[in-house]
Amino acid sequence: MELKPVKLRKYLAAVASTLSISAFAADDIPLVTIDATQSGATIHRDIYGQFAEHLGRGIYGGIWVGKDSEIDNINGFRTDVVEALRDIHVPLVRWPGGCFADEYRWRDGIGPRDQRPVRVNTHWGGVEEDNAFGTHEFFELVELLGAEAYVNGNLGTGNPREMAEWLEYITGTSKSAVVEERRNNGRDKPWKVAYFGIGNEAWGCGGHMQPDYYADLYNHFATFLKTPRGSEPRYVASGGHTTDTSWTDELSRNIQRQMDGISFHFYTLPTGEWEDKGESTGFGEEQWFSTLWQTMRMDEFIRANKKVLDKNDPEKKLGFYVDEWGTWYNPEEGREPGFLYQQNTLRDALVAAINFNIFHAHADRVHMTNIAQMVNVLQAMILTDEDKMVLTPTYHVYDLYQVFQDATSLPLEIENPRTYSVGDQSLPGISASAARGKDGKLYLSLVNLNPNQAQSIAVRVKGAEVVAASGRLVTADAMDAHNSFDSPARVEPAAYRADEDNGNLQLEVPAKSVLVVALSS
Ligand code: AHR
């Protein structure tokens, strides 16, 4: 990746203004000031949503093993995976895709499992899909996790009747043939759908459409989507990606029927090139830096789309949903490239935390996001191999950031910021976010992007006297440190505490680390 210095300077200025960074005196250490007298937008818990697609071992083997499996399971769902996901309080799961959603026939996935048809998953590895995991299994999973459901409908190859009947099957309370079918399949009570997506990546695998054509199709399909009163989901229009705001513009102007938000996808590729994305492990500092640089671009993309939304939707009725994000590396050697399995390192932990801090800063519009994906695919929480399971550094960051679910964001300023430079290119040395949690406590997250230098950071809170910071830290001895089935605890959270000294609270933030602390008086 080539970073143009002028472009980068402009970018750094933009990032600095996001974080309200002011001019600094070079000799002073960075000072973070949190204004606890103000309150910003609520950090919706759905920002911490996940994505589970019929892709590789994302569902089969990773979540669903079937009741007869020798792997310990709860009614077919891996016990170890379910328990680990419960621990991080996953609020929302998106399913069945992704690209897979636009080829999915929901009727294939209901009724007795041994009678369900086999199809070929043409998007992901050309493998057989036996439809053992379908609508009932998905809703059982979200119930097991205590999460909510985000169902993505098929606009690409389906028709409005199929989509409408799926929603009726899930939410209906009448005695219609479709709802009776659900009852006959063992479920009397309707399920709740929190979000319903109408197509996916309409600009690409969802049909290679133009925004105006998709807007017409959306209006067409949405006309027929009905649920009992009070059980309407939030409807999601499939929006754009990276620098393209034309989808947000077209959809926010020309979709007239039930739309609650527009989705957006952005993946972090170390090189920025799809042909050779970069490796998940064994990288040097150049790709550490470029990966974090790419990640920081999320802020620029959200800003550009918010500008469009603020013009077309000044009342802020629409959400901006980043329903796919995360790292995407070259396929691992010896593995099926279409399964998108990749190792997950300390670098991924920082990517997750930086994205969270950006989402918090834009919580007024970004009400929901889904990392891609939950298990065994791309930037996963969990990797499995037969009966073995390992928690990734990304999982641990979700664990640390739980305190931000439904918290109230607080304004934060950084004075005397350091930059992190490689050659003549620089990034902010720190990414930070502060909020008042649902429990009333003040929380601060700090990410030290520099892999070589620890940073001392002074913390001050307007409106409260804080004397201590305690929480947890994720770091490791190497940029590509990761957990493996043989060594599952190389990257794990460690307890952290700092106390005031002479009225000053100063945090030592190790190189390449993510820290989340509660500040107490
Ligand atoms: O997450 C993997 C794929 O990436 C999804 O199926 C698709 O929507 C995106 O291109």
Short mmCIF file of C-alpha atoms and ligand atoms in Angstrom, two decimals:
data_model
loop_
_atom_site.label_atom_id
_atom_site.label_comp_id
_atom_site.label_asym_id
_atom_site.label_seq_id
_atom_site.Cartn_x
_atom_site.Cartn_y
_atom_site.Cartn_z
CA MET A 1 0.00 0.00 0.00
CA GLU A 2 1.27 3.44 -0.84
CA LEU A 3 0.29 6.22 1.58
CA LYS A 4 0.54 9.63 -0.07
CA PRO A 5 2.01 12.06 2.53
CA VAL A 6 -0.36 14.96 1.71
CA LYS A 7 -3.42 12.75 1.80
CA LEU A 8 -2.16 11.26 5.05
CA ARG A 9 -1.64 14.68 6.65
CA LYS A 10 -5.21 15.66 5.76
CA TYR A 11 -6.40 12.35 7.11
CA LEU A 12 -4.52 12.81 10.38
CA ALA A 13 -5.99 16.28 10.74
CA ALA A 14 -9.47 14.79 10.28
CA VAL A 15 -8.82 12.07 12.84
CA ALA A 16 -7.40 14.63 15.24
CA SER A 17 -10.54 16.70 14.93
CA THR A 18 -12.70 13.59 15.57
CA LEU A 19 -10.96 13.14 18.85
CA SER A 20 -10.84 16.88 19.55
CA ILE A 21 -7.07 16.80 19.76
CA SER A 22 -5.64 20.22 20.51
CA ALA A 23 -2.18 21.64 19.91
CA PHE A 24 0.42 20.30 22.29
CA ALA A 25 3.53 21.20 24.17
CA ALA A 26 6.10 18.62 23.15
CA ASP A 27 7.45 17.96 26.63
CA ASP A 28 4.15 17.11 28.26
CA ILE A 29 2.69 13.66 28.36
CA PRO A 30 -0.67 13.15 26.64
CA LEU A 31 -3.60 14.28 28.77
CA VAL A 32 -7.03 12.72 28.28
CA THR A 33 -9.86 14.91 29.57
CA ILE A 34 -13.30 13.34 29.84
CA ASP A 35 -16.25 15.64 30.27
CA ALA A 36 -18.60 13.82 32.63
CA THR A 37 -20.89 16.86 32.87
CA GLN A 38 -22.09 16.27 29.29
CA SER A 39 -23.67 13.24 27.72
CA GLY A 40 -23.52 12.14 24.11
CA ALA A 41 -25.41 9.49 22.18
CA THR A 42 -26.20 6.06 23.58
CA ILE A 43 -23.76 3.41 22.43
CA HIS A 44 -26.36 0.89 21.28
CA ARG A 45 -25.49 -2.64 22.36
CA ASP A 46 -26.12 -3.79 18.77
CA ILE A 47 -22.83 -2.12 17.82
CA TYR A 48 -21.42 -5.34 19.31
CA GLY A 49 -23.40 -7.58 16.91
CA GLN A 50 -21.99 -10.66 15.19
CA PHE A 51 -22.40 -12.33 11.81
CA ALA A 52 -22.83 -16.07 11.16
CA GLU A 53 -22.99 -17.07 7.50
CA HIS A 54 -23.28 -20.46 5.83
CA LEU A 55 -19.60 -20.26 4.94
CA GLY A 56 -16.83 -22.77 5.62
CA ARG A 57 -16.92 -23.88 9.27
CA GLY A 58 -18.78 -20.73 10.33
CA ILE A 59 -21.89 -22.69 11.23
CA TYR A 60 -21.35 -26.37 10.47
CA GLY A 61 -18.65 -27.67 12.82
CA GLY A 62 -18.18 -24.26 14.44
CA ILE A 63 -21.60 -23.78 16.01
CA TRP A 64 -23.79 -26.64 14.87
CA VAL A 65 -22.58 -30.23 15.20
CA GLY A 66 -25.95 -32.00 15.49
CA LYS A 67 -27.40 -33.86 18.44
CA ASP A 68 -25.62 -37.13 17.65
CA SER A 69 -22.16 -35.59 17.59
CA GLU A 70 -19.48 -36.80 19.99
CA ILE A 71 -18.68 -33.16 20.60
CA ASP A 72 -20.47 -31.99 23.72
CA ASN A 73 -23.60 -30.16 22.56
CA ILE A 74 -26.87 -28.60 23.66
CA ASN A 75 -29.50 -29.92 21.26
CA GLY A 76 -26.94 -29.90 18.42
CA PHE A 77 -25.14 -26.63 19.31
CA ARG A 78 -21.55 -26.87 20.58
CA THR A 79 -21.64 -26.34 24.34
CA ASP A 80 -18.15 -24.78 24.47
CA VAL A 81 -18.94 -22.22 21.76
CA VAL A 82 -22.36 -21.33 23.16
CA GLU A 83 -20.93 -20.82 26.65
CA ALA A 84 -18.05 -18.66 25.38
CA LEU A 85 -20.43 -16.48 23.35
CA ARG A 86 -22.82 -16.13 26.27
CA ASP A 87 -19.95 -14.83 28.38
CA ILE A 88 -19.44 -11.84 26.07
CA HIS A 89 -23.19 -11.14 25.87
CA VAL A 90 -23.52 -11.18 22.10
CA PRO A 91 -26.51 -8.86 21.58
CA LEU A 92 -27.35 -9.66 17.96
CA VAL A 93 -26.56 -12.27 15.30
CA ARG A 94 -26.94 -11.71 11.56
CA TRP A 95 -27.82 -14.76 9.45
CA PRO A 96 -27.79 -16.55 6.90
CA GLY A 97 -25.41 -14.27 4.91
CA GLY A 98 -23.80 -12.29 3.29
CA CYS A 99 -23.59 -13.45 -0.29
CA PHE A 100 -25.21 -16.74 0.78
CA ALA A 101 -28.42 -14.89 1.74
CA ASP A 102 -29.18 -14.01 -1.87
CA GLU A 103 -29.20 -17.67 -2.88
CA TYR A 104 -30.87 -19.03 0.24
CA ARG A 105 -34.27 -20.72 -0.03
CA TRP A 106 -35.71 -20.56 3.46
CA ARG A 107 -38.09 -23.46 2.84
CA ASP A 108 -35.08 -25.77 2.41
CA GLY A 109 -34.25 -25.24 6.08
CA ILE A 110 -37.52 -26.19 7.80
CA GLY A 111 -39.20 -29.52 8.57
CA PRO A 112 -37.59 -32.87 9.42
CA ARG A 113 -33.83 -32.60 8.94
CA ASP A 114 -33.48 -35.88 7.10
CA GLN A 115 -35.92 -34.66 4.46
CA ARG A 116 -34.31 -31.31 3.78
CA PRO A 117 -32.87 -30.89 0.29
CA VAL A 118 -29.14 -30.72 -0.39
CA ARG A 119 -27.91 -27.70 -2.39
CA VAL A 120 -24.50 -26.50 -3.45
CA ASN A 121 -23.07 -23.45 -1.70
CA THR A 122 -21.83 -21.81 -4.89
CA HIS A 123 -20.35 -18.78 -3.17
CA TRP A 124 -18.27 -20.49 -0.57
CA GLY A 125 -16.20 -23.46 -1.66
CA GLY A 126 -18.85 -25.17 -3.82
CA VAL A 127 -19.59 -27.54 -0.95
CA GLU A 128 -22.84 -29.37 -0.26
CA GLU A 129 -25.28 -27.60 2.02
CA ASP A 130 -27.61 -30.08 3.67
CA ASN A 131 -29.73 -27.39 5.31
CA ALA A 132 -29.49 -29.02 8.75
CA PHE A 133 -29.21 -25.50 10.17
CA GLY A 134 -32.30 -23.50 9.19
CA THR A 135 -34.80 -21.07 10.62
CA HIS A 136 -35.70 -23.05 13.77
CA GLU A 137 -32.04 -23.77 14.53
CA PHE A 138 -31.10 -20.12 14.06
CA PHE A 139 -33.74 -18.89 16.46
CA GLU A 140 -32.83 -21.59 18.97
CA LEU A 141 -29.23 -20.38 18.76
CA VAL A 142 -30.10 -16.75 19.43
CA GLU A 143 -32.30 -17.83 22.33
CA LEU A 144 -29.43 -19.90 23.76
CA LEU A 145 -27.14 -16.89 23.47
CA GLY A 146 -29.67 -14.45 24.89
CA ALA A 147 -29.21 -12.45 21.68
CA GLU A 148 -31.55 -10.93 19.12
CA ALA A 149 -32.00 -11.94 15.50
CA TYR A 150 -31.00 -10.13 12.34
CA VAL A 151 -32.40 -12.10 9.39
CA ASN A 152 -31.16 -11.24 5.91
CA GLY A 153 -33.73 -11.87 3.18
CA ASN A 154 -33.06 -13.03 -0.37
CA LEU A 155 -33.63 -10.25 -2.88
CA GLY A 156 -31.07 -11.49 -5.43
CA THR A 157 -32.70 -14.76 -6.49
CA GLY A 158 -35.90 -14.81 -4.44
CA ASN A 159 -39.20 -13.07 -5.03
CA PRO A 160 -41.41 -10.85 -2.87
CA ARG A 161 -43.80 -13.70 -2.02
CA GLU A 162 -41.01 -15.94 -0.68
CA MET A 163 -39.58 -13.10 1.39
CA ALA A 164 -42.99 -12.09 2.74
CA GLU A 165 -43.86 -15.67 3.65
CA TRP A 166 -40.56 -16.16 5.48
CA LEU A 167 -41.28 -13.13 7.64
CA GLU A 168 -44.85 -14.37 8.16
CA TYR A 169 -43.56 -17.85 9.09
CA ILE A 170 -41.26 -16.32 11.71
CA THR A 171 -43.51 -13.64 13.22
CA GLY A 172 -47.09 -14.65 12.40
CA THR A 173 -49.76 -15.31 15.03
CA SER A 174 -52.73 -16.14 12.74
CA LYS A 175 -54.07 -19.48 11.65
CA SER A 176 -52.74 -19.01 8.10
CA ALA A 177 -51.28 -22.03 6.32
CA VAL A 178 -47.76 -20.59 6.61
CA VAL A 179 -48.01 -20.01 10.36
CA GLU A 180 -49.65 -23.40 10.92
CA GLU A 181 -46.68 -24.92 9.11
CA ARG A 182 -44.38 -23.38 11.74
CA ARG A 183 -46.58 -24.83 14.47
CA ASN A 184 -46.49 -28.24 12.82
CA ASN A 185 -42.71 -27.94 12.76
CA GLY A 186 -42.73 -27.60 16.52
CA ARG A 187 -42.89 -23.89 17.26
CA ASP A 188 -46.13 -22.36 18.43
CA LYS A 189 -44.90 -18.97 19.63
CA PRO A 190 -43.73 -16.47 17.01
CA TRP A 191 -40.11 -15.36 17.15
CA LYS A 192 -38.91 -11.80 17.33
CA VAL A 193 -36.90 -10.39 14.43
CA ALA A 194 -34.95 -7.33 15.54
CA TYR A 195 -33.63 -6.47 12.05
CA PHE A 196 -34.61 -7.71 8.61
CA GLY A 197 -32.26 -7.09 5.67
CA ILE A 198 -33.65 -6.78 2.15
CA GLY A 199 -30.78 -8.18 0.08
CA ASN A 200 -27.03 -7.96 0.61
CA GLU A 201 -24.29 -6.17 -1.35
CA ALA A 202 -26.68 -5.40 -4.19
CA TRP A 203 -23.69 -3.71 -5.90
CA GLY A 204 -21.83 -7.06 -6.00
CA CYS A 205 -22.68 -10.67 -5.15
CA GLY A 206 -26.29 -9.62 -4.48
CA GLY A 207 -26.95 -8.85 -8.15
CA HIS A 208 -24.47 -6.24 -9.50
CA MET A 209 -27.15 -3.55 -9.51
CA GLN A 210 -27.13 0.21 -9.70
CA PRO A 211 -28.43 2.07 -6.63
CA ASP A 212 -31.60 3.35 -8.36
CA TYR A 213 -32.55 -0.12 -9.61
CA TYR A 214 -32.02 -1.56 -6.12
CA ALA A 215 -34.10 1.27 -4.58
CA ASP A 216 -37.00 0.31 -6.86
CA LEU A 217 -36.62 -3.36 -5.97
CA TYR A 218 -36.47 -2.49 -2.28
CA ASN A 219 -39.72 -0.54 -2.52
CA HIS A 220 -41.26 -3.44 -4.42
CA PHE A 221 -40.24 -6.15 -1.93
CA ALA A 222 -40.88 -4.03 1.17
CA THR A 223 -44.46 -3.37 0.05
CA PHE A 224 -45.32 -6.98 0.81
CA LEU A 225 -43.42 -7.46 4.08
CA LYS A 226 -45.95 -7.55 6.90
CA THR A 227 -45.85 -8.57 10.53
CA PRO A 228 -48.40 -8.46 13.34
CA ARG A 229 -48.65 -4.98 14.85
CA GLY A 230 -45.91 -4.37 17.39
CA SER A 231 -43.55 -6.98 15.98
CA GLU A 232 -42.12 -4.99 13.09
CA PRO A 233 -38.36 -5.46 12.69
CA ARG A 234 -36.04 -2.64 11.77
CA TYR A 235 -35.75 -2.92 8.00
CA VAL A 236 -32.26 -2.69 6.53
CA ALA A 237 -31.48 -1.52 3.00
CA SER A 238 -28.27 -2.88 1.56
CA GLY A 239 -26.00 0.10 1.05
CA GLY A 240 -22.52 0.86 -0.20
CA HIS A 241 -18.93 0.22 0.71
CA THR A 242 -15.61 2.02 1.23
CA THR A 243 -15.58 5.51 -0.38
CA ASP A 244 -18.81 5.14 -2.35
CA THR A 245 -21.60 7.29 -0.82
CA SER A 246 -23.88 7.08 -3.86
CA TRP A 247 -25.84 4.20 -2.32
CA THR A 248 -26.51 6.08 0.90
CA ASP A 249 -27.58 9.10 -1.13
CA GLU A 250 -29.88 7.24 -3.52
CA LEU A 251 -31.45 5.01 -0.88
CA SER A 252 -32.04 7.77 1.67
CA ARG A 253 -33.74 9.89 -1.02
CA ASN A 254 -35.70 7.29 -2.98
CA ILE A 255 -36.79 4.51 -0.69
CA GLN A 256 -40.25 5.43 0.46
CA ARG A 257 -41.30 2.27 2.22
CA GLN A 258 -40.30 0.92 5.58
CA MET A 259 -36.56 1.47 5.93
CA ASP A 260 -34.89 2.00 9.30
CA GLY A 261 -31.28 1.99 8.26
CA ILE A 262 -28.79 1.64 5.45
CA SER A 263 -25.99 -0.88 5.67
CA PHE A 264 -22.33 -0.37 4.83
CA HIS A 265 -19.44 -2.82 4.43
CA PHE A 266 -15.75 -2.22 4.91
CA TYR A 267 -13.04 -4.83 5.37
CA THR A 268 -9.52 -4.09 6.60
CA LEU A 269 -6.95 -5.50 4.17
CA PRO A 270 -3.32 -4.88 5.25
CA THR A 271 -2.24 -4.00 1.70
CA GLY A 272 -5.55 -2.55 0.58
CA GLU A 273 -5.40 -4.93 -2.43
CA TRP A 274 -7.84 -7.83 -2.89
CA GLU A 275 -5.38 -9.81 -5.05
CA ASP A 276 -2.75 -9.95 -2.31
CA LYS A 277 -4.31 -8.83 0.95
CA GLY A 278 -1.44 -9.66 3.31
CA GLU A 279 -0.86 -12.51 5.76
CA SER A 280 -2.62 -13.09 9.07
CA THR A 281 0.66 -13.91 10.89
CA GLY A 282 4.38 -13.45 10.25
CA PHE A 283 3.99 -9.83 9.10
CA GLY A 284 6.41 -7.00 9.83
CA GLU A 285 5.87 -3.52 11.23
CA GLU A 286 5.04 -2.10 7.78
CA GLN A 287 1.89 -4.25 7.63
CA TRP A 288 1.10 -3.67 11.29
CA PHE A 289 1.06 0.03 10.48
CA SER A 290 -0.81 -0.26 7.16
CA THR A 291 -3.48 -2.48 8.78
CA LEU A 292 -4.13 0.08 11.49
CA TRP A 293 -4.06 2.86 8.89
CA GLN A 294 -6.67 1.02 6.83
CA THR A 295 -8.77 0.46 9.94
CA MET A 296 -8.74 4.15 10.82
CA ARG A 297 -10.34 4.86 7.44
CA MET A 298 -13.62 3.65 8.91
CA ASP A 299 -13.91 7.07 10.52
CA GLU A 300 -13.59 8.86 7.17
CA PHE A 301 -16.20 6.57 5.55
CA ILE A 302 -18.72 7.02 8.34
CA ARG A 303 -18.24 10.79 8.25
CA ALA A 304 -18.81 10.94 4.49
CA ASN A 305 -22.00 8.89 4.72
CA LYS A 306 -23.27 10.81 7.76
CA LYS A 307 -22.88 14.02 5.79
CA VAL A 308 -25.16 12.61 3.10
CA LEU A 309 -27.64 11.32 5.68
CA ASP A 310 -27.68 14.61 7.56
CA LYS A 311 -28.69 16.30 4.29
CA ASN A 312 -31.35 13.77 3.26
CA ASP A 313 -32.56 12.74 6.72
CA PRO A 314 -32.02 15.71 9.05
CA GLU A 315 -34.43 14.26 11.61
CA LYS A 316 -32.06 11.33 12.03
CA LYS A 317 -34.68 8.66 11.50
CA LEU A 318 -32.23 6.42 9.64
CA GLY A 319 -29.43 4.42 11.17
CA PHE A 320 -26.12 3.73 9.46
CA TYR A 321 -25.42 0.05 10.04
CA VAL A 322 -21.89 -1.24 9.43
CA ASP A 323 -23.16 -4.79 9.11
CA GLU A 324 -19.88 -6.26 7.86
CA TRP A 325 -16.43 -5.20 9.02
CA GLY A 326 -13.17 -6.77 10.15
CA THR A 327 -9.86 -8.02 8.81
CA TRP A 328 -9.57 -10.10 5.66
CA TYR A 329 -6.22 -11.79 4.94
CA ASN A 330 -4.83 -14.14 2.29
CA PRO A 331 -6.14 -17.70 2.64
CA GLU A 332 -4.02 -19.90 4.87
CA GLU A 333 -1.90 -22.46 3.06
CA GLY A 334 -3.44 -25.88 2.78
CA ARG A 335 -6.95 -24.66 3.56
CA GLU A 336 -9.92 -24.29 1.21
CA PRO A 337 -9.66 -20.63 0.08
CA GLY A 338 -13.45 -20.33 -0.10
CA PHE A 339 -13.77 -21.03 3.64
CA LEU A 340 -12.10 -17.75 4.66
CA TYR A 341 -10.44 -19.29 7.71
CA GLN A 342 -7.66 -17.11 9.13
CA GLN A 343 -5.58 -16.82 12.27
CA ASN A 344 -6.33 -13.92 14.59
CA THR A 345 -3.55 -12.05 16.36
CA LEU A 346 -2.93 -9.16 18.73
CA ARG A 347 -3.17 -6.94 15.62
CA ASP A 348 -6.81 -8.04 15.19
CA ALA A 349 -7.46 -7.10 18.82
CA LEU A 350 -6.33 -3.55 18.06
CA VAL A 351 -8.37 -3.46 14.83
CA ALA A 352 -11.50 -4.38 16.81
CA ALA A 353 -10.86 -1.83 19.55
CA ILE A 354 -10.09 1.01 17.11
CA ASN A 355 -13.31 0.25 15.22
CA PHE A 356 -15.30 0.27 18.47
CA ASN A 357 -13.88 3.65 19.44
CA ILE A 358 -14.85 5.00 16.01
CA PHE A 359 -18.36 3.51 16.27
CA HIS A 360 -18.78 5.07 19.72
CA ALA A 361 -17.80 8.47 18.31
CA HIS A 362 -20.58 8.11 15.71
CA ALA A 363 -23.17 6.45 17.94
CA ASP A 364 -25.77 9.04 16.91
CA ARG A 365 -26.07 7.23 13.54
CA VAL A 366 -24.19 3.97 13.95
CA HIS A 367 -26.69 1.97 15.97
CA MET A 368 -25.71 -1.48 14.81
CA THR A 369 -22.68 -3.28 13.40
CA ASN A 370 -21.70 -6.90 12.80
CA ILE A 371 -18.13 -8.10 12.79
CA ALA A 372 -17.41 -10.65 10.06
CA GLN A 373 -17.68 -13.25 11.40
CA MET A 374 -18.49 -15.03 14.68
CA VAL A 375 -16.75 -18.44 14.41
CA ASN A 376 -14.00 -19.79 12.09
CA VAL A 377 -14.51 -17.16 9.36
CA LEU A 378 -12.43 -13.98 8.83
CA GLN A 379 -11.95 -11.95 12.07
CA ALA A 380 -13.54 -14.57 14.29
CA MET A 381 -14.18 -14.61 18.04
CA ILE A 382 -13.62 -18.33 18.16
CA LEU A 383 -11.67 -20.93 16.15
CA THR A 384 -12.53 -24.61 16.31
CA ASP A 385 -10.93 -27.82 15.10
CA GLU A 386 -13.07 -30.91 15.68
CA ASP A 387 -13.66 -30.92 19.46
CA LYS A 388 -11.04 -28.24 20.18
CA MET A 389 -11.88 -24.57 20.60
CA VAL A 390 -9.76 -21.49 21.10
CA LEU A 391 -10.71 -17.89 21.97
CA THR A 392 -9.02 -15.28 19.81
CA PRO A 393 -7.58 -11.89 20.82
CA THR A 394 -10.64 -10.34 19.14
CA TYR A 395 -12.90 -12.31 21.52
CA HIS A 396 -11.01 -10.84 24.47
CA VAL A 397 -11.53 -7.30 23.21
CA TYR A 398 -15.29 -7.94 22.90
CA ASP A 399 -15.12 -9.16 26.47
CA LEU A 400 -13.35 -5.99 27.68
CA TYR A 401 -15.73 -3.70 25.80
CA GLN A 402 -18.93 -5.27 27.18
CA VAL A 403 -19.17 -2.35 29.61
CA PHE A 404 -19.84 -0.05 26.65
CA GLN A 405 -23.05 -1.86 25.62
CA ASP A 406 -25.88 0.69 26.05
CA ALA A 407 -23.51 3.13 27.76
CA THR A 408 -23.76 6.89 27.23
CA SER A 409 -20.84 8.28 25.30
CA LEU A 410 -18.93 11.16 26.86
CA PRO A 411 -16.90 13.85 25.11
CA LEU A 412 -13.17 13.32 25.36
CA GLU A 413 -10.17 15.47 24.44
CA ILE A 414 -6.53 14.51 24.08
CA GLU A 415 -3.92 17.17 24.66
CA ASN A 416 -0.26 16.63 23.77
CA PRO A 417 -1.01 13.60 21.61
CA ARG A 418 1.88 11.51 20.34
CA THR A 419 1.92 10.17 16.84
CA TYR A 420 3.06 6.73 15.79
CA SER A 421 5.30 6.94 12.74
CA VAL A 422 6.80 4.50 10.31
CA GLY A 423 9.12 6.20 7.81
CA ASP A 424 7.48 9.49 6.89
CA GLN A 425 3.99 8.26 7.65
CA SER A 426 2.14 8.80 10.90
CA LEU A 427 -0.97 7.74 12.76
CA PRO A 428 -2.36 9.01 16.05
CA GLY A 429 -0.51 7.13 18.78
CA ILE A 430 -3.69 6.56 20.77
CA SER A 431 -7.32 5.79 20.06
CA ALA A 432 -9.64 6.50 22.97
CA SER A 433 -13.27 6.49 24.00
CA ALA A 434 -15.16 7.25 27.21
CA ALA A 435 -18.68 6.55 28.39
CA ARG A 436 -20.90 6.28 31.42
CA GLY A 437 -21.93 2.64 31.69
CA LYS A 438 -25.41 1.39 32.45
CA ASP A 439 -24.10 0.69 35.96
CA GLY A 440 -23.35 4.41 36.39
CA LYS A 441 -19.55 3.95 36.32
CA LEU A 442 -17.17 5.94 34.13
CA TYR A 443 -15.30 3.84 31.57
CA LEU A 444 -12.30 4.69 29.44
CA SER A 445 -10.74 2.67 26.64
CA LEU A 446 -7.24 3.39 25.39
CA VAL A 447 -5.50 1.71 22.48
CA ASN A 448 -1.76 2.18 22.08
CA LEU A 449 -1.09 1.74 18.36
CA ASN A 450 2.68 1.92 18.74
CA PRO A 451 4.14 -1.60 18.84
CA ASN A 452 7.47 -0.39 20.22
CA GLN A 453 6.77 2.20 22.91
CA ALA A 454 4.61 2.32 26.00
CA GLN A 455 2.80 5.60 26.66
CA SER A 456 2.18 7.41 29.92
CA ILE A 457 -1.21 9.07 29.80
CA ALA A 458 -2.63 11.52 32.32
CA VAL A 459 -6.39 11.30 32.88
CA ARG A 460 -8.68 14.06 34.12
CA VAL A 461 -12.44 14.03 34.44
CA LYS A 462 -14.53 17.20 34.40
CA GLY A 463 -17.35 16.84 36.89
CA ALA A 464 -15.80 14.04 38.94
CA GLU A 465 -12.71 13.48 41.01
CA VAL A 466 -11.13 10.20 40.01
CA VAL A 467 -8.46 8.54 42.09
CA ALA A 468 -8.10 5.10 40.54
CA ALA A 469 -8.47 3.18 37.33
CA SER A 470 -9.05 -0.54 37.30
CA GLY A 471 -9.88 -2.90 34.51
CA ARG A 472 -8.23 -5.22 32.04
CA LEU A 473 -5.51 -5.05 29.44
CA VAL A 474 -4.85 -7.10 26.31
CA THR A 475 -1.28 -7.17 25.02
CA ALA A 476 1.43 -9.70 24.15
CA ASP A 477 5.11 -10.02 23.39
CA ALA A 478 4.78 -9.95 19.58
CA MET A 479 2.67 -8.10 17.02
CA ASP A 480 1.40 -11.39 15.63
CA ALA A 481 0.97 -13.17 18.98
CA HIS A 482 -2.04 -15.46 18.79
CA ASN A 483 -3.77 -18.30 20.52
CA SER A 484 -3.58 -21.77 19.04
CA PHE A 485 -5.09 -25.12 19.97
CA ASP A 486 -1.74 -26.08 21.53
CA SER A 487 -1.17 -22.73 23.18
CA PRO A 488 -4.63 -21.25 23.83
CA ALA A 489 -3.67 -18.62 26.42
CA ARG A 490 -0.81 -16.69 24.82
CA VAL A 491 -3.03 -13.61 24.40
CA GLU A 492 -5.37 -13.14 27.34
CA PRO A 493 -6.64 -10.18 29.34
CA ALA A 494 -4.65 -9.25 32.43
CA ALA A 495 -5.88 -7.26 35.40
CA TYR A 496 -4.84 -3.61 35.43
CA ARG A 497 -4.83 -0.98 38.14
CA ALA A 498 -3.47 2.54 38.60
CA ASP A 499 -3.90 4.86 41.58
CA GLU A 500 -3.57 8.62 41.79
CA ASP A 501 -0.37 10.11 43.04
CA ASN A 502 -0.46 13.63 44.49
CA GLY A 503 -3.83 14.23 42.92
CA ASN A 504 -2.72 13.01 39.45
CA LEU A 505 -4.03 9.90 37.80
CA GLN A 506 -1.56 8.58 35.26
CA LEU A 507 -1.95 5.37 33.25
CA GLU A 508 0.99 3.45 31.81
CA VAL A 509 -0.29 1.93 28.59
CA PRO A 510 2.04 -0.76 27.23
CA ALA A 511 3.10 -0.85 23.59
CA LYS A 512 0.54 -2.52 21.23
CA SER A 513 -2.21 -2.86 23.77
CA VAL A 514 -5.91 -2.39 24.42
CA LEU A 515 -6.95 -1.17 27.85
CA VAL A 516 -10.44 -0.72 29.29
CA VAL A 517 -10.73 0.72 32.81
CA ALA A 518 -13.41 1.93 35.18
CA LEU A 519 -12.48 5.24 36.77
CA SER A 520 -13.41 5.54 40.41
CA SER A 521 -13.50 8.36 42.94
O1 AHR B 1 -18.19 -11.97 5.03
C1 AHR B 1 -17.88 -12.60 3.83
C2 AHR B 1 -18.58 -11.96 2.64
O2 AHR B 1 -18.09 -10.67 2.45
C3 AHR B 1 -20.07 -11.78 2.73
O3 AHR B 1 -20.76 -12.92 2.39
C4 AHR B 1 -20.33 -10.70 1.73
O4 AHR B 1 -21.46 -9.93 2.03
C5 AHR B 1 -19.04 -9.88 1.74
O5 AHR B 1 -18.58 -9.64 0.47
#
